[in-house]
Amino acid sequence: MQQHLAIFDPFENMRFGYRTCFLCGNTITQDQVTQVFPQWLMQEFDIAERPLRMLDQSVVQFQELQVPCCRRCQTQYVQPLEEQVQQASQQGVAGLRALDPKLLFQWLGKMFYGTLINELIKEQDPLIKPEYAVSEQPKMLMKFQAFFRVLQSIRVPMTFADFLPSSIFVVEVDAAAEPSRFEFRDDLTTMMVSLRMDNALIVCCLLDNELLKRAMRRVWTEVEPRKLQPIQAAEFSARVFYGAYLLNVIPDYLPRPAKPQDEVLVMDSLIDDITDVIFNPWENSAYAKMLALSWARWGVTQEDILQDPEHPMSMLFTPAGEFIEFPSIPGQG
């Protein structure tokens, strides 16, 4: 196989450290790094010094999260990706929706993976040993290994045969109703990321081959053309996060054998066992717990949400399934 089509697998011997480029695996000096959260994003939303809590309960600032990255990967792959997303984000929701979803996957994936690498390096010397160390969970590592295979499309010319690795939703939020310009949330277990930039909320499951997007087609058809109130956006996000929690399959990715003249690596995807249930059953009580976390700032509790246990409270849809244009928030008139 041609060298530029070769895939690096850091999970084989757990090759994570300050001297291994996160993208190509080359040995580098410790001064060769790239920011997990790009400089332009930190400047635009003034988040460089904002705190972020890690799995071992240590707190770092956004600007402190860096990953080892050789100068070639930085200048040829990471920087151009950042520039394309920055340009799109300046056009707001329309710009982000017009962007090739593969680029959004790579961009969100780079931030998620960069955070993960920091967690893996920290596990070698944690402040407080996490209850479930990532490096001690084979199933999780398999998931991350599969994910990194397709994330290398940042560096390796790669096409995905009839699939996109992730479900990506770009939601328009009524920014005038919400003072917060930036929010970030990720979940390592479900491989979920959500990112709010002014009136654009991006919610993404990084490893599901768009299964979630298909499962949520009816809801997304209603939500996509509308501008959501912040409480509605929080509910939509909770639905996606809970859907990812129910996902019961792990996609795997295999490169097709490359011929000497090939310039692009073609990836196929397999889902382990076709007889498996793709999603575990929906449970209103578990969903309500997740929704209550998303709605905490509005003072809505799990008990409020489950007043009718068969039909959890919704700010998006009436019991008859019609979209609610102007939701009335409990206790707020």
CSV table of C-alpha atoms in Angstrom, one decimal:
chain,number,residue,atom,x,y,z
A,1,MET,CA,0.0,0.0,0.0
A,2,GLN,CA,1.2,3.5,-0.8
A,3,GLN,CA,2.5,5.3,2.3
A,4,HIS,CA,0.0,8.2,2.2
A,5,LEU,CA,-2.8,5.6,2.4
A,6,ALA,CA,-1.4,3.8,5.4
A,7,ILE,CA,-3.5,4.0,8.6
A,8,PHE,CA,-2.0,4.6,12.0
A,9,ASP,CA,-3.4,2.5,14.9
A,10,PRO,CA,-2.3,3.9,18.3
A,11,PHE,CA,-4.6,1.5,20.1
A,12,GLU,CA,-2.6,-1.6,19.2
A,13,ASN,CA,0.1,-0.9,21.8
A,14,MET,CA,-1.7,2.0,23.5
A,15,ARG,CA,0.8,4.5,21.9
A,16,PHE,CA,-0.4,7.6,23.6
A,17,GLY,CA,2.1,10.1,24.8
A,18,TYR,CA,3.6,13.6,24.3
A,19,ARG,CA,6.1,12.4,21.7
A,20,THR,CA,3.7,10.6,19.3
A,21,CYS,CA,1.8,12.7,16.7
A,22,PHE,CA,-1.9,12.0,17.3
A,23,LEU,CA,-2.7,11.8,13.6
A,24,CYS,CA,0.2,10.0,11.9
A,25,GLY,CA,2.1,8.3,14.8
A,26,ASN,CA,5.5,9.9,13.9
A,27,THR,CA,7.8,10.5,16.8
A,28,ILE,CA,8.1,14.2,17.5
A,29,THR,CA,9.6,16.7,20.0
A,30,GLN,CA,7.4,17.8,22.9
A,31,ASP,CA,7.0,21.3,21.6
A,32,GLN,CA,5.0,20.1,18.6
A,33,VAL,CA,1.4,20.4,19.6
A,34,THR,CA,-2.0,21.5,18.4
A,35,GLN,CA,-4.8,22.9,20.4
A,36,VAL,CA,-7.8,20.5,21.0
A,37,PHE,CA,-10.1,23.5,20.8
A,38,PRO,CA,-8.9,25.7,18.0
A,39,GLN,CA,-7.4,29.2,18.6
A,40,TRP,CA,-10.1,30.9,16.5
A,41,LEU,CA,-12.9,29.3,18.5
A,42,MET,CA,-11.4,30.2,21.9
A,43,GLN,CA,-10.8,33.8,20.8
A,44,GLU,CA,-14.3,34.2,19.2
A,45,PHE,CA,-16.1,33.0,22.3
A,46,ASP,CA,-13.6,34.0,24.9
A,47,ILE,CA,-13.3,30.5,26.4
A,48,ALA,CA,-9.5,30.0,26.6
A,49,GLU,CA,-9.6,30.3,30.4
A,50,ARG,CA,-13.0,28.6,30.9
A,51,PRO,CA,-12.7,25.5,33.2
A,52,LEU,CA,-13.4,22.0,31.9
A,53,ARG,CA,-13.6,19.0,34.3
A,54,MET,CA,-11.9,15.8,33.3
A,55,LEU,CA,-12.8,12.2,34.2
A,56,ASP,CA,-10.3,12.1,37.1
A,57,GLN,CA,-12.0,15.2,38.5
A,58,SER,CA,-9.1,17.5,37.7
A,59,VAL,CA,-10.0,20.8,36.2
A,60,VAL,CA,-8.2,22.3,33.2
A,61,GLN,CA,-8.7,25.3,31.1
A,62,PHE,CA,-9.8,25.0,27.5
A,63,GLN,CA,-6.5,26.5,26.3
A,64,GLU,CA,-4.5,23.9,28.3
A,65,LEU,CA,-5.9,21.0,26.3
A,66,GLN,CA,-3.3,20.2,23.6
A,67,VAL,CA,-2.4,17.1,21.6
A,68,PRO,CA,1.0,16.1,20.2
A,69,CYS,CA,0.9,16.9,16.5
A,70,CYS,CA,3.8,17.0,14.0
A,71,ARG,CA,4.3,20.2,12.0
A,72,ARG,CA,3.3,18.4,8.7
A,73,CYS,CA,0.0,17.2,10.1
A,74,GLN,CA,-0.6,20.7,11.6
A,75,THR,CA,0.0,22.7,8.5
A,76,GLN,CA,-1.3,20.3,5.8
A,77,TYR,CA,-4.3,18.8,7.5
A,78,VAL,CA,-5.4,20.4,10.8
A,79,GLN,CA,-5.0,24.0,9.9
A,80,PRO,CA,-6.9,23.8,6.5
A,81,LEU,CA,-9.7,21.9,8.3
A,82,GLU,CA,-10.0,24.6,11.0
A,83,GLU,CA,-10.0,27.4,8.3
A,84,GLN,CA,-12.9,25.7,6.4
A,85,VAL,CA,-15.0,25.3,9.6
A,86,GLN,CA,-14.2,28.8,10.8
A,87,GLN,CA,-15.3,30.2,7.4
A,88,ALA,CA,-18.6,28.2,7.5
A,89,SER,CA,-19.3,29.2,11.1
A,90,GLN,CA,-19.1,32.9,10.2
A,91,GLN,CA,-22.2,32.3,8.0
A,92,GLY,CA,-24.1,30.9,11.0
A,93,VAL,CA,-26.5,28.0,10.7
A,94,ALA,CA,-26.7,28.2,6.9
A,95,GLY,CA,-22.9,28.1,6.5
A,96,LEU,CA,-22.6,25.1,8.8
A,97,ARG,CA,-25.4,23.2,7.1
A,98,ALA,CA,-23.8,23.9,3.7
A,99,LEU,CA,-20.5,22.5,4.8
A,100,ASP,CA,-19.6,18.9,3.8
A,101,PRO,CA,-20.8,16.8,6.7
A,102,LYS,CA,-17.6,14.8,6.5
A,103,LEU,CA,-15.7,18.0,7.5
A,104,LEU,CA,-17.9,18.6,10.4
A,105,PHE,CA,-17.4,15.0,11.5
A,106,GLN,CA,-13.7,15.5,11.3
A,107,TRP,CA,-13.7,18.8,13.2
A,108,LEU,CA,-16.0,17.6,16.0
A,109,GLY,CA,-14.1,14.3,16.0
A,110,LYS,CA,-10.7,16.0,16.4
A,111,MET,CA,-12.0,17.9,19.5
A,112,PHE,CA,-13.5,14.7,21.0
A,113,TYR,CA,-10.5,12.6,20.2
A,114,GLY,CA,-8.1,15.3,21.6
A,115,THR,CA,-10.0,15.3,24.8
A,116,LEU,CA,-9.9,11.5,24.9
A,117,ILE,CA,-6.1,11.5,24.4
A,118,ASN,CA,-5.8,13.9,27.3
A,119,GLU,CA,-7.9,11.5,29.4
A,120,LEU,CA,-5.8,8.5,28.4
A,121,ILE,CA,-2.5,10.3,29.2
A,122,LYS,CA,-4.0,11.5,32.6
A,123,GLU,CA,-5.0,7.9,33.5
A,124,GLN,CA,-1.3,7.1,33.7
A,125,ASP,CA,-1.1,9.6,36.6
A,126,PRO,CA,-4.6,10.6,37.7
A,127,LEU,CA,-5.6,13.1,40.4
A,128,ILE,CA,-8.3,10.7,41.5
A,129,LYS,CA,-8.6,7.3,39.8
A,130,PRO,CA,-11.8,7.3,37.7
A,131,GLU,CA,-14.4,4.7,38.6
A,132,TYR,CA,-14.2,3.4,35.1
A,133,ALA,CA,-10.8,4.0,33.6
A,134,VAL,CA,-11.2,4.1,29.8
A,135,SER,CA,-8.0,2.1,29.2
A,136,GLU,CA,-9.4,-0.7,31.2
A,137,GLN,CA,-12.6,-1.1,29.1
A,138,PRO,CA,-12.0,-3.3,26.1
A,139,LYS,CA,-15.4,-2.6,24.5
A,140,MET,CA,-14.8,1.2,24.8
A,141,LEU,CA,-11.3,0.9,23.3
A,142,MET,CA,-12.7,-1.1,20.4
A,143,LYS,CA,-15.2,1.7,19.8
A,144,PHE,CA,-12.5,4.4,19.9
A,145,GLN,CA,-10.2,2.3,17.6
A,146,ALA,CA,-13.0,2.0,15.0
A,147,PHE,CA,-13.7,5.7,15.3
A,148,PHE,CA,-10.1,6.7,14.9
A,149,ARG,CA,-9.9,4.6,11.7
A,150,VAL,CA,-12.4,6.9,10.0
A,151,LEU,CA,-11.2,10.1,11.8
A,152,GLN,CA,-7.9,9.6,9.9
A,153,SER,CA,-9.8,10.9,6.9
A,154,ILE,CA,-8.4,14.2,8.1
A,155,ARG,CA,-4.9,13.0,6.9
A,156,VAL,CA,-5.5,10.0,4.6
A,157,PRO,CA,-7.5,10.6,1.4
A,158,MET,CA,-10.5,8.5,2.2
A,159,THR,CA,-14.0,8.0,0.9
A,160,PHE,CA,-16.8,6.2,2.8
A,161,ALA,CA,-18.8,3.7,0.7
A,162,ASP,CA,-22.5,4.7,1.1
A,163,PHE,CA,-22.3,5.8,4.7
A,164,LEU,CA,-21.3,8.7,6.9
A,165,PRO,CA,-19.8,7.5,10.3
A,166,SER,CA,-21.9,10.0,12.3
A,167,SER,CA,-25.3,11.5,12.8
A,168,ILE,CA,-25.0,15.3,12.7
A,169,PHE,CA,-27.8,17.8,13.4
A,170,VAL,CA,-27.3,21.6,13.0
A,171,VAL,CA,-30.1,23.3,14.9
A,172,GLU,CA,-31.0,27.0,14.8
A,173,VAL,CA,-31.6,28.4,18.3
A,174,ASP,CA,-33.2,31.8,19.2
A,175,ALA,CA,-29.9,33.4,20.5
A,176,ALA,CA,-31.8,36.5,21.6
A,177,ALA,CA,-33.5,34.4,24.3
A,178,GLU,CA,-30.3,33.0,25.7
A,179,PRO,CA,-27.3,35.0,26.9
A,180,SER,CA,-24.9,32.1,26.6
A,181,ARG,CA,-22.9,32.3,23.3
A,182,PHE,CA,-20.9,29.0,23.7
A,183,GLU,CA,-21.6,25.6,25.3
A,184,PHE,CA,-19.7,22.4,24.9
A,185,ARG,CA,-20.6,18.9,26.1
A,186,ASP,CA,-19.2,15.5,25.3
A,187,ASP,CA,-19.8,12.0,26.5
A,188,LEU,CA,-17.1,9.4,26.0
A,189,THR,CA,-19.3,6.4,26.5
A,190,THR,CA,-21.9,7.3,23.9
A,191,MET,CA,-19.4,9.2,21.7
A,192,MET,CA,-21.7,12.3,21.8
A,193,VAL,CA,-20.7,15.9,21.3
A,194,SER,CA,-22.8,19.0,21.3
A,195,LEU,CA,-21.5,22.4,20.6
A,196,ARG,CA,-23.3,25.7,20.7
A,197,MET,CA,-22.0,28.7,18.8
A,198,ASP,CA,-24.3,31.7,19.1
A,199,ASN,CA,-27.5,30.7,17.3
A,200,ALA,CA,-26.1,27.4,16.0
A,201,LEU,CA,-26.3,24.2,18.0
A,202,ILE,CA,-24.5,21.2,16.6
A,203,VAL,CA,-25.5,17.8,18.1
A,204,CYS,CA,-23.5,14.8,16.9
A,205,CYS,CA,-23.2,11.1,17.6
A,206,LEU,CA,-19.7,10.4,16.2
A,207,LEU,CA,-20.0,6.6,15.7
A,208,ASP,CA,-23.4,5.4,14.5
A,209,ASN,CA,-23.4,5.4,10.7
A,210,GLU,CA,-26.4,7.8,10.8
A,211,LEU,CA,-28.6,5.2,12.5
A,212,LEU,CA,-29.7,7.9,15.0
A,213,LYS,CA,-30.6,10.3,12.3
A,214,ARG,CA,-32.7,7.7,10.6
A,215,ALA,CA,-34.4,6.8,13.9
A,216,MET,CA,-35.2,10.4,14.6
A,217,ARG,CA,-36.3,11.3,11.0
A,218,ARG,CA,-39.8,12.3,12.1
A,219,VAL,CA,-38.6,14.6,14.9
A,220,TRP,CA,-35.8,16.1,12.7
A,221,THR,CA,-38.2,16.8,9.9
A,222,GLU,CA,-40.2,19.1,12.2
A,223,VAL,CA,-37.2,20.6,14.0
A,224,GLU,CA,-34.8,21.3,11.0
A,225,PRO,CA,-36.7,24.2,9.4
A,226,ARG,CA,-37.5,26.0,12.7
A,227,LYS,CA,-35.8,28.3,15.1
A,228,LEU,CA,-36.0,26.7,18.5
A,229,GLN,CA,-36.3,28.3,21.9
A,230,PRO,CA,-33.3,27.4,24.1
A,231,ILE,CA,-35.5,25.1,26.2
A,232,GLN,CA,-36.6,23.3,23.0
A,233,ALA,CA,-33.0,23.0,21.8
A,234,ALA,CA,-32.1,21.5,25.2
A,235,GLU,CA,-34.9,18.9,24.8
A,236,PHE,CA,-33.8,18.0,21.2
A,237,SER,CA,-30.3,17.6,22.4
A,238,ALA,CA,-31.5,15.3,25.3
A,239,ARG,CA,-33.4,13.2,22.8
A,240,VAL,CA,-30.3,12.7,20.7
A,241,PHE,CA,-28.1,12.0,23.8
A,242,TYR,CA,-30.6,9.5,25.1
A,243,GLY,CA,-30.9,7.8,21.7
A,244,ALA,CA,-27.1,7.4,21.6
A,245,TYR,CA,-27.3,5.8,25.0
A,246,LEU,CA,-29.8,3.3,23.7
A,247,LEU,CA,-27.7,2.4,20.6
A,248,ASN,CA,-26.7,-1.2,20.9
A,249,VAL,CA,-24.3,-1.8,18.0
A,250,ILE,CA,-20.8,-0.7,17.2
A,251,PRO,CA,-19.9,-0.1,13.6
A,252,ASP,CA,-16.6,-1.3,12.4
A,253,TYR,CA,-14.6,0.0,9.4
A,254,LEU,CA,-12.4,-1.9,7.0
A,255,PRO,CA,-10.3,-0.4,4.2
A,256,ARG,CA,-10.7,-2.1,0.8
A,257,PRO,CA,-7.4,-3.6,-0.4
A,258,ALA,CA,-5.5,-0.7,-2.1
A,259,LYS,CA,-4.0,-1.2,-5.6
A,260,PRO,CA,-0.6,0.4,-6.3
A,261,GLN,CA,-2.2,3.1,-8.4
A,262,ASP,CA,-4.9,4.1,-5.9
A,263,GLU,CA,-5.0,7.6,-4.7
A,264,VAL,CA,-7.9,7.2,-2.2
A,265,LEU,CA,-8.6,4.6,0.4
A,266,VAL,CA,-12.2,3.3,0.3
A,267,MET,CA,-13.7,2.4,3.6
A,268,ASP,CA,-16.5,-0.1,4.0
A,269,SER,CA,-18.5,-0.5,7.2
A,270,LEU,CA,-19.8,-3.5,9.0
A,271,ILE,CA,-22.2,-3.7,11.9
A,272,ASP,CA,-21.2,-6.7,14.1
A,273,ASP,CA,-24.3,-8.8,14.3
A,274,ILE,CA,-27.2,-8.2,12.0
A,275,THR,CA,-29.5,-10.1,14.3
A,276,ASP,CA,-28.8,-7.7,17.2
A,277,VAL,CA,-31.4,-5.1,18.3
A,278,ILE,CA,-30.0,-1.8,17.0
A,279,PHE,CA,-31.6,0.3,19.8
A,280,ASN,CA,-32.5,-0.9,23.3
A,281,PRO,CA,-36.0,-0.2,24.4
A,282,TRP,CA,-36.9,3.4,25.3
A,283,GLU,CA,-37.6,3.9,29.0
A,284,ASN,CA,-39.4,7.1,29.9
A,285,SER,CA,-37.9,7.2,33.4
A,286,ALA,CA,-34.3,7.1,32.1
A,287,TYR,CA,-35.1,9.6,29.4
A,288,ALA,CA,-36.7,12.0,32.0
A,289,LYS,CA,-33.6,11.8,34.1
A,290,MET,CA,-31.5,12.9,31.1
A,291,LEU,CA,-34.0,15.6,30.1
A,292,ALA,CA,-34.1,17.0,33.7
A,293,LEU,CA,-30.3,17.5,33.5
A,294,SER,CA,-30.7,19.4,30.3
A,295,TRP,CA,-33.6,21.5,31.8
A,296,ALA,CA,-31.9,22.1,35.2
A,297,ARG,CA,-31.4,25.8,34.4
A,298,TRP,CA,-35.1,26.3,34.0
A,299,GLY,CA,-35.8,24.6,37.3
A,300,VAL,CA,-37.8,21.7,35.6
A,301,THR,CA,-37.4,18.5,37.6
A,302,GLN,CA,-37.7,14.8,36.8
A,303,GLU,CA,-41.0,14.8,38.7
A,304,ASP,CA,-42.4,17.6,36.6
A,305,ILE,CA,-41.4,15.8,33.4
A,306,LEU,CA,-43.1,12.5,34.6
A,307,GLN,CA,-46.4,14.0,35.8
A,308,ASP,CA,-47.9,11.7,33.2
A,309,PRO,CA,-45.5,8.7,33.3
A,310,GLU,CA,-46.7,7.5,29.9
A,311,HIS,CA,-46.2,10.9,28.2
A,312,PRO,CA,-43.1,12.8,29.5
A,313,MET,CA,-43.4,16.6,29.3
A,314,SER,CA,-42.3,18.1,26.0
A,315,MET,CA,-41.6,21.6,24.9
A,316,LEU,CA,-41.3,20.5,21.3
A,317,PHE,CA,-44.5,18.6,20.7
A,318,THR,CA,-48.1,18.6,22.0
A,319,PRO,CA,-49.5,15.2,23.1
A,320,ALA,CA,-51.1,15.1,19.7
A,321,GLY,CA,-47.7,15.4,18.1
A,322,GLU,CA,-47.9,19.0,16.8
A,323,PHE,CA,-45.0,21.3,17.0
A,324,ILE,CA,-45.2,23.9,19.8
A,325,GLU,CA,-44.3,27.3,18.4
A,326,PHE,CA,-44.1,29.1,21.8
A,327,PRO,CA,-43.6,26.8,24.7
A,328,SER,CA,-44.7,28.0,28.1
A,329,ILE,CA,-42.1,27.0,30.7
A,330,PRO,CA,-43.5,25.7,34.0
A,331,GLY,CA,-43.3,28.2,36.8
A,332,GLN,CA,-42.4,31.1,34.4
A,333,GLY,CA,-45.8,32.5,33.7
